[in-house]
Amino acid sequence: MTDRNVVGQPGVAALSTRAVVTELFHHHYRRLVSLAGLMVDDRETAEEVVQDAFEALYRHWPRLRDPEAAVMYLNRSVANGSRSWVRRRMTERAYVVPDAGTVTSAETVGMDRSQRAELVDAVRQLPRRQREVVVLRYFLDLSEAQIADWLGVSTGAVKRHAFRANATLQKRMEAWV
Amino acid sequence: MNDYELALATALRAEAEEIAMSIDSHRATDEFESRMEHADRSRRAVYWVAAAAAVVVIGVAALLGGNWSDESAPVMPGGPTRSNPPAAGTTYTSTSFVVPFTVTLPGWLSGPPGPGQNGQTSSRNVYWETRPCTSTSQDCWHRKRAVAFSSPFAIYRPGTAGPQPVPNYEDYLAFLDSLETTSGLSITERASTSVDGRPTTVMTLTASRTPDDARPLCDQSEGTAKFDKLDDCMFPEVGRPLRLAVVNNGTTPLVIWLTGATDDATDWPTLTQDFSTMLSSVRLGATPLPTAS
């Protein structure tokens, strides 16, 4: 189901806020936890970040200027919360997290389970900025310009962080050969 | 996408899939239902409190004869008060900060300064924050307020590589002004005042973005190896205005700041008033700040 099926359909205004937000919760919770889980260190924290995002959406629903922006709001809240609510905030840009059902299996790209785990572990050990860039680039498929927009930095900075991250990760992968 | 990128994307998505598979949907749904219930109760409580307050106001007005402009009306003991005055604050005396100081904190802060997200008590930074909740969540972020005394040792100027020494009071103010045009910073509510006799400029900084090359305040010790050094320096957070007092203390400026969120239940004007009250209570020691390193 797309976002519009939930929020943008005719007659949605007749539904209660609770019903609409609950519907959004059922459709987006898992993949938002996945996104948060790649940016924080454990699933429990990821779930808490996503729960907070939905709670904030529910509390602020009457003030949401455009209800169709609810999913954008959630994405923003989750990414922002995942990034330790420190200094950055993404801009209003819609993005739907890729469906996990379309994932290529690790085996098809020549990785065994331990190598995959090692690579993910290496991503988690990257400096915060580099890790954010990697997750946004390779999990969400955002362009450098989009990442710069989300993180509030220049595209040059995104390139630098990506370059450093890739150097670290490629070195790790070369060790497998 | 080359082999490396494909492997990386695949690993991340497989990890995400594992995370998603490990979720207990029933428990998550129950928790969210509970949160919505709590939110509804809070909302109803606010409505009832507002209604009760309105009844009280109307009752008092009726007792006073309904003449709101009557200057002969009785004055409450203690003189005029704000609608939501802070509780009596805690007085704190520094122990290791480079400029000895004493301050009476706003009523919503109490206790000794403690480790915070961006700061700790050190010779360069004394930091307090409210702790409405303990998680690292968005909602906690929205409700957090903080106050700090800072003695910056470096700044990052846009277009220059690496940290720069902190300039003197006048040049530091000029540097802040320059960030309006270069770095998405907005400066409002500017005023000249004094803190314990020292010339001081107070202002509110609001950021529309976080630049990747400008920081007006570096007061933390060296960052850990995992973090870029510039990231250890401060820039106002988007969505969180920063009330800043720059105090001319002879050499490098002393910076005192307060932050809260504009969509906090408490309005920003009240917080800035609390900040002014706090500034008027500050007493500084005679020890001058060392020259910027």
CSV table of C-alpha atoms in Angstrom, one decimal:
chain,number,residue,atom,x,y,z
A,1,MET,CA,0.0,0.0,0.0
A,2,THR,CA,1.3,3.4,-0.8
A,3,ASP,CA,1.2,6.4,1.4
A,4,ARG,CA,-1.6,7.9,-0.6
A,5,ASN,CA,-3.8,4.8,0.1
A,6,VAL,CA,-3.6,5.6,3.7
A,7,VAL,CA,-3.6,9.3,4.0
A,8,GLY,CA,-4.6,10.8,0.7
A,9,GLN,CA,-7.7,8.8,-0.1
A,10,PRO,CA,-11.0,10.6,-0.4
A,11,GLY,CA,-13.0,10.6,2.8
A,12,VAL,CA,-10.0,10.3,5.0
A,13,ALA,CA,-11.0,13.4,7.0
A,14,ALA,CA,-14.0,11.4,8.3
A,15,LEU,CA,-11.7,8.9,10.0
A,16,SER,CA,-10.5,9.7,13.5
A,17,THR,CA,-6.9,10.8,14.0
A,18,ARG,CA,-6.4,7.6,16.0
A,19,ALA,CA,-7.6,5.4,13.2
A,20,VAL,CA,-5.4,7.2,10.6
A,21,VAL,CA,-2.3,7.2,12.7
A,22,THR,CA,-2.8,3.5,13.7
A,23,GLU,CA,-3.1,2.6,10.0
A,24,LEU,CA,0.1,4.5,9.3
A,25,PHE,CA,1.7,2.6,12.2
A,26,HIS,CA,0.8,-0.8,10.8
A,27,HIS,CA,2.1,0.1,7.4
A,28,HIS,CA,5.3,1.8,8.2
A,29,TYR,CA,6.5,0.6,11.6
A,30,ARG,CA,8.8,-2.2,10.5
A,31,ARG,CA,10.6,-0.5,7.8
A,32,LEU,CA,11.1,2.6,9.9
A,33,VAL,CA,12.6,0.5,12.6
A,34,SER,CA,14.9,-1.0,10.0
A,35,LEU,CA,16.1,2.4,9.0
A,36,ALA,CA,16.6,3.5,12.6
A,37,GLY,CA,18.3,0.2,13.3
A,38,LEU,CA,21.0,0.9,10.8
A,39,MET,CA,21.7,4.2,12.3
A,40,VAL,CA,21.6,3.4,16.0
A,41,ASP,CA,23.3,0.5,17.8
A,42,ASP,CA,20.5,-1.7,18.8
A,43,ARG,CA,16.9,-2.6,17.9
A,44,GLU,CA,15.4,-1.5,21.2
A,45,THR,CA,16.6,2.0,20.7
A,46,ALA,CA,15.5,1.9,17.1
A,47,GLU,CA,12.0,0.9,18.2
A,48,GLU,CA,11.9,3.6,20.8
A,49,VAL,CA,12.9,6.2,18.2
A,50,VAL,CA,10.1,5.0,15.9
A,51,GLN,CA,7.5,4.8,18.7
A,52,ASP,CA,8.4,8.4,19.7
A,53,ALA,CA,8.0,9.5,16.1
A,54,PHE,CA,4.5,8.0,15.9
A,55,GLU,CA,3.6,9.4,19.2
A,56,ALA,CA,4.7,12.9,18.1
A,57,LEU,CA,2.7,12.5,14.9
A,58,TYR,CA,-0.4,11.6,16.9
A,59,ARG,CA,0.1,14.6,19.3
A,60,HIS,CA,0.8,17.1,16.5
A,61,TRP,CA,-1.7,15.8,14.0
A,62,PRO,CA,-4.1,18.8,14.4
A,63,ARG,CA,-1.2,21.1,13.6
A,64,LEU,CA,0.0,19.1,10.6
A,65,ARG,CA,-0.6,21.5,7.8
A,66,ASP,CA,-0.7,18.8,5.2
A,67,PRO,CA,-1.9,15.4,6.4
A,68,GLU,CA,-0.4,13.9,3.2
A,69,ALA,CA,3.0,14.9,4.6
A,70,ALA,CA,2.6,12.5,7.5
A,71,VAL,CA,5.0,9.9,6.1
A,72,MET,CA,7.5,12.6,5.3
A,73,TYR,CA,7.1,13.7,8.9
A,74,LEU,CA,7.7,10.2,10.1
A,75,ASN,CA,10.8,9.7,8.0
A,76,ARG,CA,12.1,13.0,9.2
A,77,SER,CA,11.4,12.2,12.9
A,78,VAL,CA,12.9,8.7,12.7
A,79,ALA,CA,16.1,9.8,10.9
A,80,ASN,CA,16.4,12.8,13.2
A,81,GLY,CA,15.9,10.7,16.3
A,82,SER,CA,18.3,8.1,15.0
A,83,ARG,CA,20.9,10.6,14.6
A,84,SER,CA,20.9,11.3,18.3
A,85,TRP,CA,18.7,14.3,18.0
A,86,VAL,CA,21.8,16.4,18.0
A,87,ARG,CA,22.4,18.9,15.3
A,88,ARG,CA,21.0,17.9,12.1
A,89,ARG,CA,17.5,17.8,10.6
A,90,MET,CA,16.5,16.6,7.3
A,91,THR,CA,14.4,18.7,5.0
A,92,GLU,CA,10.9,18.0,3.8
A,93,ARG,CA,11.7,15.4,1.2
A,94,ALA,CA,9.6,12.3,0.7
A,95,TYR,CA,11.2,9.0,0.6
A,96,VAL,CA,9.9,5.5,1.0
A,97,VAL,CA,12.3,3.0,2.5
A,98,PRO,CA,12.9,0.2,0.1
A,99,ASP,CA,10.7,-2.9,0.6
A,100,ALA,CA,12.7,-5.5,2.4
A,101,GLY,CA,11.0,-8.1,0.2
A,102,THR,CA,13.0,-7.0,-2.8
A,103,VAL,CA,16.4,-7.5,-1.2
A,104,THR,CA,19.0,-9.3,-3.1
A,105,SER,CA,20.3,-12.2,-1.0
A,106,ALA,CA,23.8,-11.9,0.3
A,107,GLU,CA,24.8,-15.2,-1.3
A,108,THR,CA,24.0,-13.9,-4.8
A,109,VAL,CA,26.7,-11.2,-4.5
A,110,GLY,CA,29.2,-13.7,-3.2
A,111,MET,CA,29.1,-12.9,0.4
A,112,ASP,CA,28.7,-15.4,3.2
A,113,ARG,CA,26.8,-14.6,6.3
A,114,SER,CA,30.0,-13.9,8.4
A,115,GLN,CA,31.3,-11.5,5.7
A,116,ARG,CA,28.0,-9.7,5.6
A,117,ALA,CA,28.0,-9.4,9.4
A,118,GLU,CA,31.5,-8.2,9.3
A,119,LEU,CA,30.7,-5.5,6.7
A,120,VAL,CA,27.7,-4.3,8.7
A,121,ASP,CA,29.8,-4.2,11.8
A,122,ALA,CA,32.4,-2.2,9.9
A,123,VAL,CA,29.6,0.3,8.9
A,124,ARG,CA,28.5,0.6,12.5
A,125,GLN,CA,32.1,1.4,13.6
A,126,LEU,CA,32.4,4.3,11.1
A,127,PRO,CA,32.4,7.8,12.5
A,128,ARG,CA,28.9,9.1,12.8
A,129,ARG,CA,28.8,11.3,9.7
A,130,GLN,CA,30.4,8.6,7.5
A,131,ARG,CA,27.9,6.1,8.8
A,132,GLU,CA,25.0,8.4,8.1
A,133,VAL,CA,26.2,9.0,4.6
A,134,VAL,CA,26.7,5.2,3.9
A,135,VAL,CA,23.2,4.3,5.2
A,136,LEU,CA,21.4,7.1,3.3
A,137,ARG,CA,23.4,6.3,0.2
A,138,TYR,CA,23.3,2.5,0.1
A,139,PHE,CA,20.2,1.7,2.1
A,140,LEU,CA,17.9,4.5,1.0
A,141,ASP,CA,19.6,5.0,-2.4
A,142,LEU,CA,19.6,8.8,-1.9
A,143,SER,CA,21.8,10.8,-4.2
A,144,GLU,CA,24.7,12.9,-2.9
A,145,ALA,CA,22.6,16.0,-3.4
A,146,GLN,CA,19.7,14.5,-1.5
A,147,ILE,CA,22.0,13.4,1.3
A,148,ALA,CA,23.4,16.8,1.5
A,149,ASP,CA,19.9,18.2,1.8
A,150,TRP,CA,18.9,15.8,4.5
A,151,LEU,CA,22.0,16.3,6.6
A,152,GLY,CA,22.2,20.0,6.0
A,153,VAL,CA,25.8,19.9,4.6
A,154,SER,CA,27.3,20.6,1.3
A,155,THR,CA,27.6,17.9,-1.4
A,156,GLY,CA,31.4,18.3,-1.1
A,157,ALA,CA,31.2,17.2,2.5
A,158,VAL,CA,29.0,14.3,1.5
A,159,LYS,CA,31.6,13.3,-1.1
A,160,ARG,CA,34.4,13.5,1.5
A,161,HIS,CA,32.6,11.4,4.1
A,162,ALA,CA,31.6,8.9,1.4
A,163,PHE,CA,35.2,8.7,0.2
A,164,ARG,CA,36.6,8.0,3.6
A,165,ALA,CA,33.9,5.5,4.5
A,166,ASN,CA,34.4,3.6,1.2
A,167,ALA,CA,38.1,3.5,1.7
A,168,THR,CA,37.6,2.0,5.2
A,169,LEU,CA,35.0,-0.5,4.0
A,170,GLN,CA,36.8,-1.5,0.8
A,171,LYS,CA,39.9,-2.2,2.8
A,172,ARG,CA,37.9,-4.5,5.0
A,173,MET,CA,36.5,-6.3,2.0
A,174,GLU,CA,39.9,-6.7,0.4
A,175,ALA,CA,40.9,-8.7,3.4
A,176,TRP,CA,38.4,-11.4,2.4
A,177,VAL,CA,40.2,-12.1,-0.9
B,1,MET,CA,26.4,0.1,-9.1
B,2,ASN,CA,29.7,-1.8,-8.9
B,3,ASP,CA,30.4,-5.0,-7.0
B,4,TYR,CA,31.5,-3.2,-3.8
B,5,GLU,CA,28.4,-0.9,-3.8
B,6,LEU,CA,26.2,-3.9,-4.5
B,7,ALA,CA,27.7,-5.9,-1.7
B,8,LEU,CA,27.3,-3.0,0.7
B,9,ALA,CA,23.7,-2.3,-0.3
B,10,THR,CA,22.9,-5.9,0.0
B,11,ALA,CA,24.5,-6.3,3.4
B,12,LEU,CA,22.6,-3.2,4.7
B,13,ARG,CA,19.3,-4.4,3.4
B,14,ALA,CA,19.8,-7.9,4.7
B,15,GLU,CA,20.6,-6.4,8.1
B,16,ALA,CA,17.5,-4.3,7.9
B,17,GLU,CA,15.4,-7.3,7.0
B,18,GLU,CA,16.8,-9.1,10.1
B,19,ILE,CA,15.9,-6.1,12.2
B,20,ALA,CA,12.4,-6.1,10.8
B,21,MET,CA,12.0,-9.8,11.3
B,22,SER,CA,12.9,-9.5,15.0
B,23,ILE,CA,10.2,-7.1,15.8
B,24,ASP,CA,7.3,-8.2,18.0
B,25,SER,CA,4.4,-6.5,16.2
B,26,HIS,CA,1.9,-7.2,18.9
B,27,ARG,CA,4.1,-5.8,21.7
B,28,ALA,CA,4.9,-2.7,19.5
B,29,THR,CA,1.2,-2.2,18.8
B,30,ASP,CA,0.3,-2.5,22.4
B,31,GLU,CA,2.9,0.0,23.4
B,32,PHE,CA,1.8,2.5,20.8
B,33,GLU,CA,-1.9,2.1,21.9
B,34,SER,CA,-0.7,2.8,25.4
B,35,ARG,CA,1.2,5.9,24.2
B,36,MET,CA,-1.9,7.2,22.4
B,37,GLU,CA,-4.0,6.7,25.5
B,38,HIS,CA,-1.5,8.6,27.6
B,39,ALA,CA,-1.5,11.4,25.0
B,40,ASP,CA,-5.3,11.6,25.1
B,41,ARG,CA,-5.3,11.7,28.9
B,42,SER,CA,-2.7,14.5,28.9
B,43,ARG,CA,-4.7,16.5,26.4
B,44,ARG,CA,-7.9,16.1,28.4
B,45,ALA,CA,-6.1,17.1,31.6
B,46,VAL,CA,-4.8,20.3,29.8
B,47,TYR,CA,-8.3,21.2,28.7
B,48,TRP,CA,-9.7,20.7,32.3
B,49,VAL,CA,-6.9,22.8,33.8
B,50,ALA,CA,-7.5,25.5,31.3
B,51,ALA,CA,-11.2,25.5,32.0
B,52,ALA,CA,-10.6,25.6,35.7
B,53,ALA,CA,-8.2,28.4,35.4
B,54,ALA,CA,-10.7,30.4,33.3
B,55,VAL,CA,-13.3,29.9,36.0
B,56,VAL,CA,-10.9,31.1,38.7
B,57,VAL,CA,-10.0,34.2,36.6
B,58,ILE,CA,-13.6,35.0,36.0
B,59,GLY,CA,-14.3,34.6,39.7
B,60,VAL,CA,-11.5,36.8,40.8
B,61,ALA,CA,-12.6,39.4,38.3
B,62,ALA,CA,-16.1,39.3,39.7
B,63,LEU,CA,-14.7,39.7,43.3
B,64,LEU,CA,-12.8,42.8,42.2
B,65,GLY,CA,-15.9,44.3,40.8
B,66,GLY,CA,-14.9,43.6,37.2
B,67,ASN,CA,-12.8,46.7,37.0
B,68,TRP,CA,-9.5,45.5,35.5
B,69,SER,CA,-8.0,48.9,35.2
B,70,ASP,CA,-8.7,50.0,38.8
B,71,GLU,CA,-5.4,51.2,40.1
B,72,SER,CA,-6.6,51.1,43.6
B,73,ALA,CA,-7.1,47.4,43.4
B,74,PRO,CA,-5.2,45.5,46.0
B,75,VAL,CA,-1.7,44.4,45.0
B,76,MET,CA,-0.6,40.9,45.7
B,77,PRO,CA,2.2,40.6,48.3
B,78,GLY,CA,5.6,40.6,46.5
B,79,GLY,CA,4.5,43.0,43.8
B,80,PRO,CA,3.7,42.1,40.2
B,81,THR,CA,4.3,38.6,39.2
B,82,ARG,CA,4.4,36.8,35.9
B,83,SER,CA,1.7,34.3,35.1
B,84,ASN,CA,4.1,31.4,35.4
B,85,PRO,CA,7.0,32.4,37.7
B,86,PRO,CA,9.9,30.0,38.1
B,87,ALA,CA,10.5,28.4,41.4
B,88,ALA,CA,13.3,29.7,43.5
B,89,GLY,CA,16.5,28.7,41.8
B,90,THR,CA,19.6,27.0,43.0
B,91,THR,CA,22.7,29.0,43.6
B,92,TYR,CA,25.8,27.4,42.1
B,93,THR,CA,29.4,28.3,42.6
B,94,SER,CA,32.0,27.1,40.1
B,95,THR,CA,34.9,24.9,41.1
B,96,SER,CA,37.1,24.5,38.1
B,97,PHE,CA,35.8,26.8,35.4
B,98,VAL,CA,38.5,29.2,34.1
B,99,VAL,CA,36.5,32.2,35.4
B,100,PRO,CA,35.2,31.6,38.9
B,101,PHE,CA,31.5,32.5,39.0
B,102,THR,CA,28.4,32.2,41.1
B,103,VAL,CA,24.9,32.0,39.5
B,104,THR,CA,21.3,31.5,40.6
B,105,LEU,CA,19.8,29.1,38.1
B,106,PRO,CA,16.3,29.2,36.7
B,107,GLY,CA,13.8,27.3,38.9
B,108,TRP,CA,13.4,24.5,36.3
B,109,LEU,CA,17.1,23.6,36.7
B,110,SER,CA,18.4,22.2,40.0
B,111,GLY,CA,21.3,20.4,41.4
B,112,PRO,CA,24.9,20.4,40.2
B,113,PRO,CA,25.9,20.6,36.6
B,114,GLY,CA,26.0,17.2,35.1
B,115,PRO,CA,27.2,15.3,32.0
B,116,GLY,CA,25.1,16.2,29.1
B,117,GLN,CA,24.9,15.3,25.5
B,118,ASN,CA,27.2,18.0,24.4
B,119,GLY,CA,29.0,18.9,27.5
B,120,GLN,CA,30.4,18.1,30.8
B,121,THR,CA,31.7,20.1,33.7
B,122,SER,CA,35.2,21.1,32.8
B,123,SER,CA,37.5,24.1,32.9
B,124,ARG,CA,35.9,25.3,29.6
B,125,ASN,CA,32.3,24.3,30.0
B,126,VAL,CA,29.8,24.0,32.8
B,127,TYR,CA,26.5,22.6,31.5
B,128,TRP,CA,23.1,21.9,33.0
B,129,GLU,CA,20.1,20.4,31.2
B,130,THR,CA,16.6,19.4,32.2
B,131,ARG,CA,16.0,15.7,32.2
B,132,PRO,CA,12.3,15.2,31.4
B,133,CYS,CA,13.1,11.7,30.2
B,134,THR,CA,16.1,9.5,29.8
B,135,SER,CA,15.8,8.1,26.3
B,136,THR,CA,17.6,9.4,23.3
B,137,SER,CA,14.4,10.0,21.5
B,138,GLN,CA,13.0,12.8,19.5
B,139,ASP,CA,10.4,13.7,22.1
B,140,CYS,CA,13.0,14.0,24.8
B,141,TRP,CA,15.0,16.3,22.5
B,142,HIS,CA,11.9,18.5,22.1
B,143,ARG,CA,11.4,18.8,25.8
B,144,LYS,CA,15.0,19.4,26.8
B,145,ARG,CA,16.3,22.8,28.0
B,146,ALA,CA,19.9,23.6,28.8
B,147,VAL,CA,22.1,26.3,30.2
B,148,ALA,CA,25.8,26.6,30.0
B,149,PHE,CA,28.8,28.7,30.8
B,150,SER,CA,31.4,28.4,28.2
B,151,SER,CA,34.9,29.6,27.6
B,152,PRO,CA,35.6,28.8,23.9
B,153,PHE,CA,39.1,28.0,22.9
B,154,ALA,CA,38.5,27.9,19.1
B,155,ILE,CA,36.0,28.7,16.4
B,156,TYR,CA,35.6,27.5,12.8
B,157,ARG,CA,35.3,30.3,10.2
B,158,PRO,CA,33.6,29.5,6.9
B,159,GLY,CA,36.0,28.9,4.1
B,160,THR,CA,39.0,28.3,6.3
B,161,ALA,CA,40.5,24.9,7.1
B,162,GLY,CA,40.8,23.9,10.7
B,163,PRO,CA,40.0,25.7,14.0
B,164,GLN,CA,40.9,29.4,14.5
B,165,PRO,CA,41.7,31.2,17.7
B,166,VAL,CA,38.8,32.9,19.4
B,167,PRO,CA,39.0,36.7,18.7
B,168,ASN,CA,38.3,39.5,21.2
B,169,TYR,CA,34.9,40.6,22.2
B,170,GLU,CA,34.2,43.0,19.4
B,171,ASP,CA,35.6,40.7,16.7
B,172,TYR,CA,33.7,37.7,18.1
B,173,LEU,CA,30.5,39.6,17.8
B,174,ALA,CA,31.4,40.6,14.2
B,175,PHE,CA,32.1,36.9,13.5
B,176,LEU,CA,28.7,35.9,14.8
B,177,ASP,CA,27.1,38.6,12.5
B,178,SER,CA,29.0,37.3,9.5
B,179,LEU,CA,27.4,33.9,10.0
B,180,GLU,CA,24.1,35.4,9.1
B,181,THR,CA,25.2,35.8,5.5
B,182,THR,CA,27.5,32.7,5.2
B,183,SER,CA,26.0,30.0,7.3
B,184,GLY,CA,22.2,30.3,7.6
B,185,LEU,CA,22.2,31.8,11.0
B,186,SER,CA,19.5,34.3,12.0
B,187,ILE,CA,20.2,36.8,14.9
B,188,THR,CA,17.3,38.5,16.6
B,189,GLU,CA,16.4,40.1,20.0
B,190,ARG,CA,19.8,41.7,20.2
B,191,ALA,CA,20.4,43.9,23.2
B,192,SER,CA,23.3,45.4,25.1
B,193,THR,CA,23.5,44.8,28.8
B,194,SER,CA,26.1,44.0,31.5
B,195,VAL,CA,26.9,40.9,33.5
B,196,ASP,CA,28.5,41.8,36.8
B,197,GLY,CA,29.6,45.1,35.4
B,198,ARG,CA,31.1,43.6,32.2
B,199,PRO,CA,29.8,44.8,28.9
B,200,THR,CA,27.6,42.1,27.4
B,201,THR,CA,25.6,41.5,24.2
B,202,VAL,CA,22.7,39.2,24.3
B,203,MET,CA,21.0,37.8,21.2
B,204,THR,CA,18.9,34.9,20.0
B,205,LEU,CA,20.4,32.7,17.3
B,206,THR,CA,18.3,30.5,15.1
B,207,ALA,CA,19.7,28.2,12.5
B,208,SER,CA,18.0,27.2,9.3
B,209,ARG,CA,20.7,24.6,8.5
B,210,THR,CA,23.9,23.3,9.9
B,211,PRO,CA,26.9,24.4,7.9
B,212,ASP,CA,29.8,22.0,7.4
B,213,ASP,CA,32.5,24.6,7.9
B,214,ALA,CA,31.4,27.0,10.6
B,215,ARG,CA,31.2,26.7,14.4
B,216,PRO,CA,31.1,29.7,16.8
B,217,LEU,CA,31.9,27.7,19.9
B,218,CYS,CA,34.5,25.0,20.6
B,219,ASP,CA,34.7,24.4,24.3
B,220,GLN,CA,34.9,20.6,24.6
B,221,SER,CA,38.1,18.6,25.1
B,222,GLU,CA,39.4,16.8,22.2
B,223,GLY,CA,36.9,14.5,20.6
B,224,THR,CA,37.1,10.8,20.5
B,225,ALA,CA,38.7,9.2,17.6
B,226,LYS,CA,35.4,8.3,16.1
B,227,PHE,CA,34.3,11.9,15.7
B,228,ASP,CA,35.4,14.7,13.4
B,229,LYS,CA,36.8,17.5,15.5
B,230,LEU,CA,34.5,20.1,13.9
B,231,ASP,CA,31.6,18.0,15.1
B,232,ASP,CA,32.7,18.5,18.7
B,233,CYS,CA,32.1,22.2,18.3
B,234,MET,CA,28.7,23.9,18.7
B,235,PHE,CA,26.3,25.4,16.2
B,236,PRO,CA,22.7,26.2,17.1
B,237,GLU,CA,20.5,23.2,16.4
B,238,VAL,CA,17.9,23.6,13.8
B,239,GLY,CA,14.6,23.9,15.6
B,240,ARG,CA,16.1,25.0,18.9
B,241,PRO,CA,16.8,28.7,19.3
B,242,LEU,CA,19.8,29.6,21.4
B,243,ARG,CA,19.8,32.6,23.7
B,244,LEU,CA,23.4,33.8,23.9
B,245,ALA,CA,25.2,36.3,26.1
B,246,VAL,CA,28.7,37.3,25.0
B,247,VAL,CA,30.5,38.8,28.0
B,248,ASN,CA,33.5,41.1,27.5
B,249,ASN,CA,35.9,39.7,30.1
B,250,GLY,CA,39.1,41.3,28.9
B,251,THR,CA,40.7,38.7,26.6
B,252,THR,CA,38.6,36.0,25.0
B,253,PRO,CA,34.8,36.4,25.6
B,254,LEU,CA,32.9,34.5,28.1
B,255,VAL,CA,29.7,32.9,26.6
B,256,ILE,CA,26.6,32.1,28.6
B,257,TRP,CA,23.7,30.4,26.8
B,258,LEU,CA,20.3,28.9,27.1
B,259,THR,CA,18.4,26.7,24.7
B,260,GLY,CA,15.0,25.3,24.5
B,261,ALA,CA,12.6,24.2,21.7
B,262,THR,CA,10.1,26.6,20.2
B,263,ASP,CA,7.4,24.0,20.3
B,264,ASP,CA,8.0,23.2,23.9
B,265,ALA,CA,5.0,23.8,26.1
B,266,THR,CA,6.8,26.7,27.7
B,267,ASP,CA,6.9,29.8,25.5
B,268,TRP,CA,10.3,31.1,24.4
B,269,PRO,CA,9.7,34.6,25.9
B,270,THR,CA,9.4,33.1,29.3
B,271,LEU,CA,12.6,31.2,28.9
B,272,THR,CA,14.4,34.4,27.7
B,273,GLN,CA,13.1,36.2,30.7
B,274,ASP,CA,14.4,33.5,32.9
B,275,PHE,CA,17.7,33.9,31.2
B,276,SER,CA,17.8,37.6,31.8
B,277,THR,CA,17.1,37.0,35.5
B,278,MET,CA,19.8,34.4,35.6
B,279,LEU,CA,22.3,36.8,34.0
B,280,SER,CA,21.6,39.5,36.6
B,281,SER,CA,22.5,37.0,39.3
B,282,VAL,CA,25.9,36.2,37.9
B,283,ARG,CA,29.0,37.2,39.9
B,284,LEU,CA,32.4,36.7,38.2
B,285,GLY,CA,35.7,36.2,39.8
B,286,ALA,CA,38.7,38.4,39.2
B,287,THR,CA,40.7,35.8,37.4
B,288,PRO,CA,41.0,36.9,33.7
B,289,LEU,CA,40.4,34.5,30.9
B,290,PRO,CA,43.7,33.1,29.5
B,291,THR,CA,44.6,34.1,26.0
B,292,ALA,CA,43.1,31.9,23.3
B,293,SER,CA,45.2,28.9,22.5
